[in-house]
Structures are given as structure tokens and as C-alpha cells.
Short mmCIF file of N, CA and C in Angstrom, two decimals:
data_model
loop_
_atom_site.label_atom_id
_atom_site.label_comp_id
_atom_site.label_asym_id
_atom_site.label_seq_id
_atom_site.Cartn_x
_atom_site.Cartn_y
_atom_site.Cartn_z
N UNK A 15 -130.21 -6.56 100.72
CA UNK A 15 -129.61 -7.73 100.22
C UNK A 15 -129.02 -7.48 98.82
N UNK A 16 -129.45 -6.90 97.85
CA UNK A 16 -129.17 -6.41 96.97
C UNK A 16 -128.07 -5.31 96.69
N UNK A 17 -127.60 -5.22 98.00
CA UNK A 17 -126.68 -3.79 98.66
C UNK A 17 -125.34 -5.08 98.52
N UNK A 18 -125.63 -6.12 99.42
CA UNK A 18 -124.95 -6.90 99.32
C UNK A 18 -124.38 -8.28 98.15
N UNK A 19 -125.48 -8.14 97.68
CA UNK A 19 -124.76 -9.22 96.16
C UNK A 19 -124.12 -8.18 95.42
N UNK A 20 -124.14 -7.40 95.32
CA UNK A 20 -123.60 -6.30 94.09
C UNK A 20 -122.06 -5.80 94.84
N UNK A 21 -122.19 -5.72 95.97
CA UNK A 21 -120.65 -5.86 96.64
C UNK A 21 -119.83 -7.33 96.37
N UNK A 22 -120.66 -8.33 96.38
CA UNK A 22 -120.09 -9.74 96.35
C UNK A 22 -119.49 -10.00 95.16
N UNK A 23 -120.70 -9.17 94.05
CA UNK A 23 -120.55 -9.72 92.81
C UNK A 23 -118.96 -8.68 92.38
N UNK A 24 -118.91 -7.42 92.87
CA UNK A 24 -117.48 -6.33 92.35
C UNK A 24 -116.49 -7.34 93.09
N UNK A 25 -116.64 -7.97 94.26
CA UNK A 25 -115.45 -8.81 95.36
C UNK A 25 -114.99 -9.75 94.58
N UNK A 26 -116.12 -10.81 93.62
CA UNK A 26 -115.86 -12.41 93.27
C UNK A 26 -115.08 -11.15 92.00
N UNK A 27 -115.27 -10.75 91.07
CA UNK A 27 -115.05 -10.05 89.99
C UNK A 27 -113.36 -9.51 89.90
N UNK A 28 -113.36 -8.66 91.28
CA UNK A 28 -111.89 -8.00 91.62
C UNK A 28 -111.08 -9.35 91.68
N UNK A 29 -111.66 -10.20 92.41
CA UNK A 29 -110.89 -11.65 93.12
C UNK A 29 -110.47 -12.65 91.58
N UNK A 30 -111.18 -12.41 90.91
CA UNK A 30 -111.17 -12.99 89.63
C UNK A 30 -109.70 -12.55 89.03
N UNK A 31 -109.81 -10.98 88.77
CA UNK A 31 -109.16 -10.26 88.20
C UNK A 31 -107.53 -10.43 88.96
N UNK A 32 -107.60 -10.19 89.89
CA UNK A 32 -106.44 -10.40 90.86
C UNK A 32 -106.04 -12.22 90.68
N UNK A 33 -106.55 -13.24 90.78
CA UNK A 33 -106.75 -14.55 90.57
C UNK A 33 -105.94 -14.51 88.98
N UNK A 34 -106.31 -13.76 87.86
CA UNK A 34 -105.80 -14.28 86.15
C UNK A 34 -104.37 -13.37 86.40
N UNK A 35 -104.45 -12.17 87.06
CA UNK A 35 -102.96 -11.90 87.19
C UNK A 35 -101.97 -12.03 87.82
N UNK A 36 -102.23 -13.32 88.95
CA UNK A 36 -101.52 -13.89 89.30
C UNK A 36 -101.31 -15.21 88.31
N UNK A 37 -102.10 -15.51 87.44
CA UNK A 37 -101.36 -16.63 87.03
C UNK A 37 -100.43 -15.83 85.72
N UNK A 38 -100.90 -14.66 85.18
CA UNK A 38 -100.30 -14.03 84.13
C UNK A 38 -98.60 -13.92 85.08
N UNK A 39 -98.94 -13.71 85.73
CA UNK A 39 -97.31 -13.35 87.11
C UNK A 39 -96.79 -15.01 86.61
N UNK A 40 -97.16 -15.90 86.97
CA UNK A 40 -96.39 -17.35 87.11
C UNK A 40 -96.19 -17.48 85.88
N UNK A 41 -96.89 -17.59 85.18
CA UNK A 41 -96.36 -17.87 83.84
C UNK A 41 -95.59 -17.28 83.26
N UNK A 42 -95.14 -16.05 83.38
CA UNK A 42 -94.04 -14.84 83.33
C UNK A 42 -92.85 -15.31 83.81
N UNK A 43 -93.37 -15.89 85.19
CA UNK A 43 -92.23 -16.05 85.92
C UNK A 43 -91.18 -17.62 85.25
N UNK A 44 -92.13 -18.68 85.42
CA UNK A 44 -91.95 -20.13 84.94
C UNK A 44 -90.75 -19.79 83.07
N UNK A 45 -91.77 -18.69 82.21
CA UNK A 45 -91.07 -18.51 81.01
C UNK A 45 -89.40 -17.88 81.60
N UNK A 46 -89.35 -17.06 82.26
CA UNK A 46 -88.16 -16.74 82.81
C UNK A 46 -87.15 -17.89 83.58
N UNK A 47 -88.10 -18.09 84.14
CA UNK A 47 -87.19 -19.52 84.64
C UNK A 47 -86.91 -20.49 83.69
N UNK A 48 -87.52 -20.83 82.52
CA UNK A 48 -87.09 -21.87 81.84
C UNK A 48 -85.65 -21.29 80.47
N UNK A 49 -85.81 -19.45 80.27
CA UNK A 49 -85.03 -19.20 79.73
C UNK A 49 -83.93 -19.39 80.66
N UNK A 50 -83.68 -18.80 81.13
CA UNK A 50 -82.63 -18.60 82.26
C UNK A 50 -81.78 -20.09 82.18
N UNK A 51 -82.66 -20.90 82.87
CA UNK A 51 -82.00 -22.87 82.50
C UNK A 51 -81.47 -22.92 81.33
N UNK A 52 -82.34 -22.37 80.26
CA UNK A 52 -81.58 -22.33 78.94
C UNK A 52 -80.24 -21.94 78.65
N UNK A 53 -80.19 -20.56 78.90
CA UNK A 53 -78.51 -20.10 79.16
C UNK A 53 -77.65 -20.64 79.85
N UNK A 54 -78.20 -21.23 81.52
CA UNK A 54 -76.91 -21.96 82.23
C UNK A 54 -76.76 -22.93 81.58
N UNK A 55 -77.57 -23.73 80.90
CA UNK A 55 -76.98 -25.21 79.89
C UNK A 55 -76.14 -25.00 79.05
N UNK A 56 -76.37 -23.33 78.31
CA UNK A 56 -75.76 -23.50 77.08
C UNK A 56 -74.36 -22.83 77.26
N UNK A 57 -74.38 -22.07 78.37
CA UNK A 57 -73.01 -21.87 79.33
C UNK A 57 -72.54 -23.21 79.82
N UNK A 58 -72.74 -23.81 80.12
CA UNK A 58 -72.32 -24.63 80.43
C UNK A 58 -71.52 -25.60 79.45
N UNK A 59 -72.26 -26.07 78.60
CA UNK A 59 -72.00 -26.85 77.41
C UNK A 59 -70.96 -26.34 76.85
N UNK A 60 -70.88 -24.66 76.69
CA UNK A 60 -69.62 -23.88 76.24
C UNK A 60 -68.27 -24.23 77.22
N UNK A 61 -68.67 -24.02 78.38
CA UNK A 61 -67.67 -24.15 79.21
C UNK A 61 -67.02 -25.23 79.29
N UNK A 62 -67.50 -26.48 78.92
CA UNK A 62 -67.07 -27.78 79.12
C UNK A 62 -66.28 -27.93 77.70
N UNK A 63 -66.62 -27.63 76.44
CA UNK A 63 -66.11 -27.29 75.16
C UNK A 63 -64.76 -26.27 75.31
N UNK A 64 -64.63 -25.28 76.05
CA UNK A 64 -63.73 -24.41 76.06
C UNK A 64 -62.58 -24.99 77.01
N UNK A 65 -63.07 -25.79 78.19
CA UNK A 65 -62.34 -26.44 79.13
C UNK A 65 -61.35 -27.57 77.94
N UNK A 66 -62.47 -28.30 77.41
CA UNK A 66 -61.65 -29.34 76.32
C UNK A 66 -60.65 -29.42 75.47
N UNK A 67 -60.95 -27.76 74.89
CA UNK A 67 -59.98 -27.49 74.02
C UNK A 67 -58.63 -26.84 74.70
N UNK A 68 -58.68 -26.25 75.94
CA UNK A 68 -57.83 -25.92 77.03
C UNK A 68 -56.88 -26.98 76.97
N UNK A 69 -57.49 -28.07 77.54
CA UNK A 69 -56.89 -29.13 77.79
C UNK A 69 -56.16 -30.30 77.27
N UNK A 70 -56.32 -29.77 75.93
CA UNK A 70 -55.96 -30.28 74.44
C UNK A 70 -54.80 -29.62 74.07
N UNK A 71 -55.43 -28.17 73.86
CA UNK A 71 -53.94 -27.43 74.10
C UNK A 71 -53.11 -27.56 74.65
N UNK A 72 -53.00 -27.79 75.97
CA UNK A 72 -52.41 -27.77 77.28
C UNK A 72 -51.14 -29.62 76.89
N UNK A 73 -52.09 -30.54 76.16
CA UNK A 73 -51.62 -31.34 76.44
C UNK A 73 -50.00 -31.56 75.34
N UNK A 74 -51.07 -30.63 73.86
CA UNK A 74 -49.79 -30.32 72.79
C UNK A 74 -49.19 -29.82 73.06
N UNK A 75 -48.99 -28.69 74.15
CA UNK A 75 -47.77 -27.73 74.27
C UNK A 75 -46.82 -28.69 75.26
N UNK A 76 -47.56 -29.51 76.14
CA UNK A 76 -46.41 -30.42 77.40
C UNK A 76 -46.01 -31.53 76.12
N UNK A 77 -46.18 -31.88 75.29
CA UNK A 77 -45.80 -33.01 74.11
C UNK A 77 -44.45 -32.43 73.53
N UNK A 78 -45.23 -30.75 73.00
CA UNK A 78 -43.71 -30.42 71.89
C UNK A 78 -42.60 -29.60 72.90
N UNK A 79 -43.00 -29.59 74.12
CA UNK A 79 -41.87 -29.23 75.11
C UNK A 79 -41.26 -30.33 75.59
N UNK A 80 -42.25 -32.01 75.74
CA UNK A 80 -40.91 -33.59 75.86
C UNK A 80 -40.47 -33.34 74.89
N UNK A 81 -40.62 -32.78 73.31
CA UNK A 81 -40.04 -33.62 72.69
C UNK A 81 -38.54 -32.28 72.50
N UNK A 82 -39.18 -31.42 72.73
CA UNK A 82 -37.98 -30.33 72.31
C UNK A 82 -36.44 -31.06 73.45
N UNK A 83 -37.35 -30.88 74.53
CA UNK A 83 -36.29 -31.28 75.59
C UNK A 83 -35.46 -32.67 75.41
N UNK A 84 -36.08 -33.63 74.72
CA UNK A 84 -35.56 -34.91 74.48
C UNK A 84 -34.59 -34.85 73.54
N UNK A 85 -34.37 -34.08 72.65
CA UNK A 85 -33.77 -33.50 71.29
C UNK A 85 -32.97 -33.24 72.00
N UNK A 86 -32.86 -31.71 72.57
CA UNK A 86 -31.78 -31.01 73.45
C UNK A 86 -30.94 -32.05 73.89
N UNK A 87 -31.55 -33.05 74.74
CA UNK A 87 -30.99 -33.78 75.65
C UNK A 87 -29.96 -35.44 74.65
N UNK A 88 -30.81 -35.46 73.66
CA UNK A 88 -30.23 -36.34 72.90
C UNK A 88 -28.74 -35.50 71.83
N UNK A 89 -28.69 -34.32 71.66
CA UNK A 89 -27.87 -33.64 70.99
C UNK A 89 -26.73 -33.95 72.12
N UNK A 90 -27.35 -33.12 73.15
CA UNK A 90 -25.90 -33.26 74.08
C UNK A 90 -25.26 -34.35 74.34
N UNK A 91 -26.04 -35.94 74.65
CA UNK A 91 -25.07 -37.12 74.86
C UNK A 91 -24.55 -37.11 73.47
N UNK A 92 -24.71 -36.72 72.21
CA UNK A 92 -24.17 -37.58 70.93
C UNK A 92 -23.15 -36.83 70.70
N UNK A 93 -23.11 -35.05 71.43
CA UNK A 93 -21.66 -34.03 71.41
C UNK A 93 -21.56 -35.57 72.19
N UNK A 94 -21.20 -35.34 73.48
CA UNK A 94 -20.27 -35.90 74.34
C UNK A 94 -19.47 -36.85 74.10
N UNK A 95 -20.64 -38.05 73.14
CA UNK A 95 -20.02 -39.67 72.50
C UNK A 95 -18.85 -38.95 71.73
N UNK A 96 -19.09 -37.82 70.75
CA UNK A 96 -18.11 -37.72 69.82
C UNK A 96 -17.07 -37.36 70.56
N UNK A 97 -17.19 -36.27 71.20
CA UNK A 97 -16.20 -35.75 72.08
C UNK A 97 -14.99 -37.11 72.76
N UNK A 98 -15.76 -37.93 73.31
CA UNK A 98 -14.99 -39.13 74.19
C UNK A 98 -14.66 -39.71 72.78
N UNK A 99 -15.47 -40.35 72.11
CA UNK A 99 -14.39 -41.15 71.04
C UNK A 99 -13.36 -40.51 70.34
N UNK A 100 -13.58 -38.84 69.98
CA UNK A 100 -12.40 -38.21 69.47
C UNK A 100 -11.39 -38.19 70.39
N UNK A 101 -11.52 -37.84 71.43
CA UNK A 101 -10.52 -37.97 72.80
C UNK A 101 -9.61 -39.71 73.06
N UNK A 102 -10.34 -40.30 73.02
CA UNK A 102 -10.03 -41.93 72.81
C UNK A 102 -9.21 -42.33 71.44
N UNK A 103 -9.33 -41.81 70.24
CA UNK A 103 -8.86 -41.69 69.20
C UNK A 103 -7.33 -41.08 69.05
N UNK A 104 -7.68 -39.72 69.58
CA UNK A 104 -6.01 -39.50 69.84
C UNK A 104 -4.82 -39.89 70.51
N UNK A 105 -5.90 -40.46 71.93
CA UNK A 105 -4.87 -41.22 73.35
C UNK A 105 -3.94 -42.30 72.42
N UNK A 106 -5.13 -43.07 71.59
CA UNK A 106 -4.49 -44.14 70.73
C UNK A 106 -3.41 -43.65 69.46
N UNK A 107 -3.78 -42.80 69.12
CA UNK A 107 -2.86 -42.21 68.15
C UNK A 107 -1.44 -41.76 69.00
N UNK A 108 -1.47 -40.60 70.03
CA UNK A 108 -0.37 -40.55 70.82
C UNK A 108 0.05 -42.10 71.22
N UNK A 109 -0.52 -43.06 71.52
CA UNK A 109 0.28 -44.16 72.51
C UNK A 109 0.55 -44.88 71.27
N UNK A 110 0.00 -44.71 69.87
CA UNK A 110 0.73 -45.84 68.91
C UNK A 110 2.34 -44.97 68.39
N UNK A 111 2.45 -43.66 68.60
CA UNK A 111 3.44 -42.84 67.98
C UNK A 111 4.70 -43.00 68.91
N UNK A 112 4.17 -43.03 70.22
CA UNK A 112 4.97 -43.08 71.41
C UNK A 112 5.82 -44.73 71.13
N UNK A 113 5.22 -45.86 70.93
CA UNK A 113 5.57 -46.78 70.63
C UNK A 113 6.99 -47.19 69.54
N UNK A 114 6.08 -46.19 67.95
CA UNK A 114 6.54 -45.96 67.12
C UNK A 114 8.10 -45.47 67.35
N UNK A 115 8.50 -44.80 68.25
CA UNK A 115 9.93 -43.93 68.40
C UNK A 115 10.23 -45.07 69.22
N UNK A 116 10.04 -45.50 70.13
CA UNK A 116 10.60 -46.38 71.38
C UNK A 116 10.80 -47.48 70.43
N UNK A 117 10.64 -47.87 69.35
CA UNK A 117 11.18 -49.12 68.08
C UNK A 117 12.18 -48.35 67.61
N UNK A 118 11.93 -47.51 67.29
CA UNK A 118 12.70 -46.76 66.47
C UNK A 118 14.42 -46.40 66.89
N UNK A 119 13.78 -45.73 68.38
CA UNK A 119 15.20 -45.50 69.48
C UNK A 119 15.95 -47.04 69.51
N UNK A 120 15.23 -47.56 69.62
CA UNK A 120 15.73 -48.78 70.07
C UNK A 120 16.69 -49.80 69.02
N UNK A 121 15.87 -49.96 67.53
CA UNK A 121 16.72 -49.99 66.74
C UNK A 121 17.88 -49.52 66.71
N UNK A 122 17.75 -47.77 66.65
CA UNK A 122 18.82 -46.86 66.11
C UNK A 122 20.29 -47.54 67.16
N UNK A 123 19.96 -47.85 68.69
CA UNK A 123 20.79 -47.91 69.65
C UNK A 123 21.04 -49.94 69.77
N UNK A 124 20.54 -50.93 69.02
CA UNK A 124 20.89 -51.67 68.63
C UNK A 124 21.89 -51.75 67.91
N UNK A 125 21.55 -51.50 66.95
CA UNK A 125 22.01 -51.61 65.90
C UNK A 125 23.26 -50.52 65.55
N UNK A 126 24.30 -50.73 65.25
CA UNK A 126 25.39 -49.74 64.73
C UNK A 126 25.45 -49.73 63.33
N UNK A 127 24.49 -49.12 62.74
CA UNK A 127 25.19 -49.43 60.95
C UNK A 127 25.27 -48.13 60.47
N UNK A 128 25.60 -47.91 59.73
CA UNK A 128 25.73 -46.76 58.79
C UNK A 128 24.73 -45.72 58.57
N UNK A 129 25.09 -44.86 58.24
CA UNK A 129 23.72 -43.56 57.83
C UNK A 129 23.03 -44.40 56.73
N UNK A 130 23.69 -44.72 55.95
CA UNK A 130 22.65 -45.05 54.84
C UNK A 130 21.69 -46.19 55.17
N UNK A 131 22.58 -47.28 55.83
CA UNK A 131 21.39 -48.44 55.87
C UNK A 131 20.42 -48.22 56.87
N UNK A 132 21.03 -47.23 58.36
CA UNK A 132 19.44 -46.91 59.04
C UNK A 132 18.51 -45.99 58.30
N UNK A 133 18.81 -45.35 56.99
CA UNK A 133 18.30 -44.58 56.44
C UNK A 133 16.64 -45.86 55.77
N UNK A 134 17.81 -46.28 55.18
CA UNK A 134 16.70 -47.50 54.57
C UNK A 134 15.85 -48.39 55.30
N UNK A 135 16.65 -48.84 56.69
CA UNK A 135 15.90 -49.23 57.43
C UNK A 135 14.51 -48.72 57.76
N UNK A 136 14.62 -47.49 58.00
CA UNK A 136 13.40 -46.27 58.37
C UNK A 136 12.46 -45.84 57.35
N UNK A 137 13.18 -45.86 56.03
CA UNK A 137 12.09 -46.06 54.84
C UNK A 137 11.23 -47.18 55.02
N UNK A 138 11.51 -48.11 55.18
CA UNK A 138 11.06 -49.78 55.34
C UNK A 138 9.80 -49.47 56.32
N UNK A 139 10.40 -49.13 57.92
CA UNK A 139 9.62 -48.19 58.96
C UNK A 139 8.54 -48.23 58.24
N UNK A 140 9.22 -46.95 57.75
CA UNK A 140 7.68 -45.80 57.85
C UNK A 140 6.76 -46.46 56.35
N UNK A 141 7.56 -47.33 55.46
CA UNK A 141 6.31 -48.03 54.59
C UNK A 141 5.09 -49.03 55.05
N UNK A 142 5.77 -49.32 56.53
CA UNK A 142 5.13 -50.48 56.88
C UNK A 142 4.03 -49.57 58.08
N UNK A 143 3.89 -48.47 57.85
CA UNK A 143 3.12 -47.58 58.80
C UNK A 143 1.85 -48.16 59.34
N UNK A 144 1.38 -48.57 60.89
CA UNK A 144 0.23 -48.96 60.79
C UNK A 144 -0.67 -47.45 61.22
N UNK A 145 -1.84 -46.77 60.81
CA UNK A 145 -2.42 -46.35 60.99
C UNK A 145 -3.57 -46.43 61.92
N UNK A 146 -3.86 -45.91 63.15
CA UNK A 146 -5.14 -46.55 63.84
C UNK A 146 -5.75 -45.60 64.25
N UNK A 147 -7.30 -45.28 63.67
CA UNK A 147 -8.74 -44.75 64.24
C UNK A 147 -9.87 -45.34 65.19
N UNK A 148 -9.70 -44.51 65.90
CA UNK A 148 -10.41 -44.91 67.14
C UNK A 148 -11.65 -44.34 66.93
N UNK A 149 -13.05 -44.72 67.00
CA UNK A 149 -14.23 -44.28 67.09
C UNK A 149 -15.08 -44.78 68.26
N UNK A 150 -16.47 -44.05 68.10
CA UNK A 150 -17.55 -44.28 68.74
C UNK A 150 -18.66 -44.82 68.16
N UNK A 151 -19.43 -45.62 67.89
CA UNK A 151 -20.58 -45.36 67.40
C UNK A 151 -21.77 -45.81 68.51
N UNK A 152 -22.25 -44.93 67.86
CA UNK A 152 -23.89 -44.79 68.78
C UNK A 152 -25.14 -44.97 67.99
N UNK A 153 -25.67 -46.01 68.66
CA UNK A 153 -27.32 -46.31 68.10
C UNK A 153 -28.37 -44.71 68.26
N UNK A 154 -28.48 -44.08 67.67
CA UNK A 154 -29.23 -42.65 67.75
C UNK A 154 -30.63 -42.60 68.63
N UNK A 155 -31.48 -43.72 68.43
CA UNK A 155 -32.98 -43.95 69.14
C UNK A 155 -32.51 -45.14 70.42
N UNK A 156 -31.88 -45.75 70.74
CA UNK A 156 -31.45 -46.30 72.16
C UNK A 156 -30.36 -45.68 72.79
N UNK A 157 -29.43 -45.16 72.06
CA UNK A 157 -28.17 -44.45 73.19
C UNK A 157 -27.52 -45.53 73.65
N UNK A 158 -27.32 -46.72 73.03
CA UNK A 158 -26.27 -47.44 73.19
C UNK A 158 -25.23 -47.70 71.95
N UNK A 159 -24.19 -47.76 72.43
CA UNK A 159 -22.78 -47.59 71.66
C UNK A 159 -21.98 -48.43 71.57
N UNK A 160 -20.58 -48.92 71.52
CA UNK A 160 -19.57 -49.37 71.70
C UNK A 160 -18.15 -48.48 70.79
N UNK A 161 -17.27 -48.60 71.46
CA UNK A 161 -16.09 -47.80 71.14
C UNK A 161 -14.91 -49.13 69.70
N UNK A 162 -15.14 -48.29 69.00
CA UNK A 162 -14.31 -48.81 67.93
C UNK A 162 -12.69 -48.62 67.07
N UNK A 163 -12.50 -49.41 66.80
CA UNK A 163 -10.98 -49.07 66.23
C UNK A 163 -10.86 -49.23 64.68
N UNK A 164 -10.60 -48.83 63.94
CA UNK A 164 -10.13 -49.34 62.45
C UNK A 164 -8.21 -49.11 62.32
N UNK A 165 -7.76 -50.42 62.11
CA UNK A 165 -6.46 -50.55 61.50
C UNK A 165 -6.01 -50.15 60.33
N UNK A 166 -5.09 -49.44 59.56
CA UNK A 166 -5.15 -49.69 58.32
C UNK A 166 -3.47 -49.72 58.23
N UNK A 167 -2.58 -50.84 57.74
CA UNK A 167 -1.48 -50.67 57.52
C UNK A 167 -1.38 -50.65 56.12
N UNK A 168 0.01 -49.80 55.87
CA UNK A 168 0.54 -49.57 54.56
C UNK A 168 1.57 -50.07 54.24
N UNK A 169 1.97 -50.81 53.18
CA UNK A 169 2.90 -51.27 52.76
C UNK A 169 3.61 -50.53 51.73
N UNK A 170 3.53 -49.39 51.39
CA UNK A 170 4.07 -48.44 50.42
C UNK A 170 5.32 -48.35 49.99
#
């Protein structure tokens, strides 16, 4: 019997021993597991921070590319306005000059007088010159306009 407690007692003893290093194992294990959680949080937390600022970025660069493009796009209608009102400006300048001679012809072939007095006549003309500018103007932040004229006669 004594053969046998002294086996029982090395069995409960080994069983013991085997028993504290398994919990030395879990608790090893549990500390690993709770670092580990640690890092995916703090990966994580990074990732959501790095995503943010991505997306921040992302949102200033689509901002100063509307606005570049809106510029671009606003340069080109305000060429064009000028373009059409300078174009509109001259039509009027040609069709007031065109006018100008068709008085003029018309006088000259009225009228029979002398070199000198159509001379004077035509001084008279051309003192009484009306001048006309044709413009555009354009509101810059709505893009609405209307087409304009300025008169200016001379009495010189």
C-alpha cells in the first residue's frame, strides 16, 4: 500500500505540475491575445485616420480642379462676349459709314453746285460726324450681359 500512495503521491504531484503549466500556457496565451487586439485597434484607428485624411485630400484636389475648370470656362465665354461685341461694333461702324457715303452720293448727285460749295458742304458733313461704339457688357459672377451702343456726335 505504501508502494501505492507514493506512486499516487509522484501522479497528484506530476498532475499538479502539468495542471500550473497549463495555466502558465493560458495566461501566455490570453496576454498574447489581448496584445494582439491591441494592435488591430490601433491599426485600425490609424487606418480610419489615414482613410480621413485621404478623403480630405481627395475632396481639396476635386474643389481646386471645379474651380480651375470654372475659371477656364469663365475666361472663354468673356473671350467670346468680347469677341461678338467687337464684331457687333464694327458691323455698326461699317453700316454707319456705308450710310455716311449713300448721303453723301446722294447729295453730291442732287445737288449741282460748285467745287467750292460741295466742298463746304462736306466740311459741315464731316463736322457734324456722328461716331458710334458698339459694346458688350457682361456681369462677370452671373454671365449675363446686354449689348450696348454709345453715340457721340461732333459738332467741330
Amino acid at each position: 500500500i505504501l508502494d501505492f500512495l507514493s506512486k499516487e503521491l509522484l501522479r497528484l504531484q506530476e498532475e499538479r505540475k502539468i495542471h500550473a503549466l497549463v495555466m502558465l500556457a493560458e495566461r501566455r496565451r490570453r496576454m498574447r491575445e489581448a496584445e494582439e487586439s491591441g494592435r488591430r485597434q490601433e491599426e485600425e484607428r490609424r487606418r480610419r485616420e489615414e482613410d480621413e485624411i485621404f478623403r480630405q485630400a481627395r475632396e481639396g484636389v476635386v474643389k481646386v480642379q471645379q474651380k480651375t475648370i470654372d475659371t477656364y470656362l469663365e475666361d472663354i465665354i468673356l473671350s467670346s462676349m468680347e469677341r461678338t461685341a467687337e464684331k457687333q461694333a464694327r458691323e455698326e461702324v461699317q453700316r454707319r459709314a456705308v450710310e455716311i457715303n449713300d448721303i453723301a452720293y446722294e447729295m453730291e448727285s442732287r445737288y449741282v453746285v460748285t467745287k467750292q460749295h460741295f466742298r463746304g458742304c462736306l466740311q459741315q458733313f464731316r463736322a457734324c460726324l456722328t461716331i458710334s461704339i458698339c459694346g458688350y457688357m457682361c456681369h462677370p459672377r452671373h454671365g449675363k450681359g446686354r449689348a450696348i451702343m454709345f453715340m457721340v456726335t461732333s459738332l467741330v
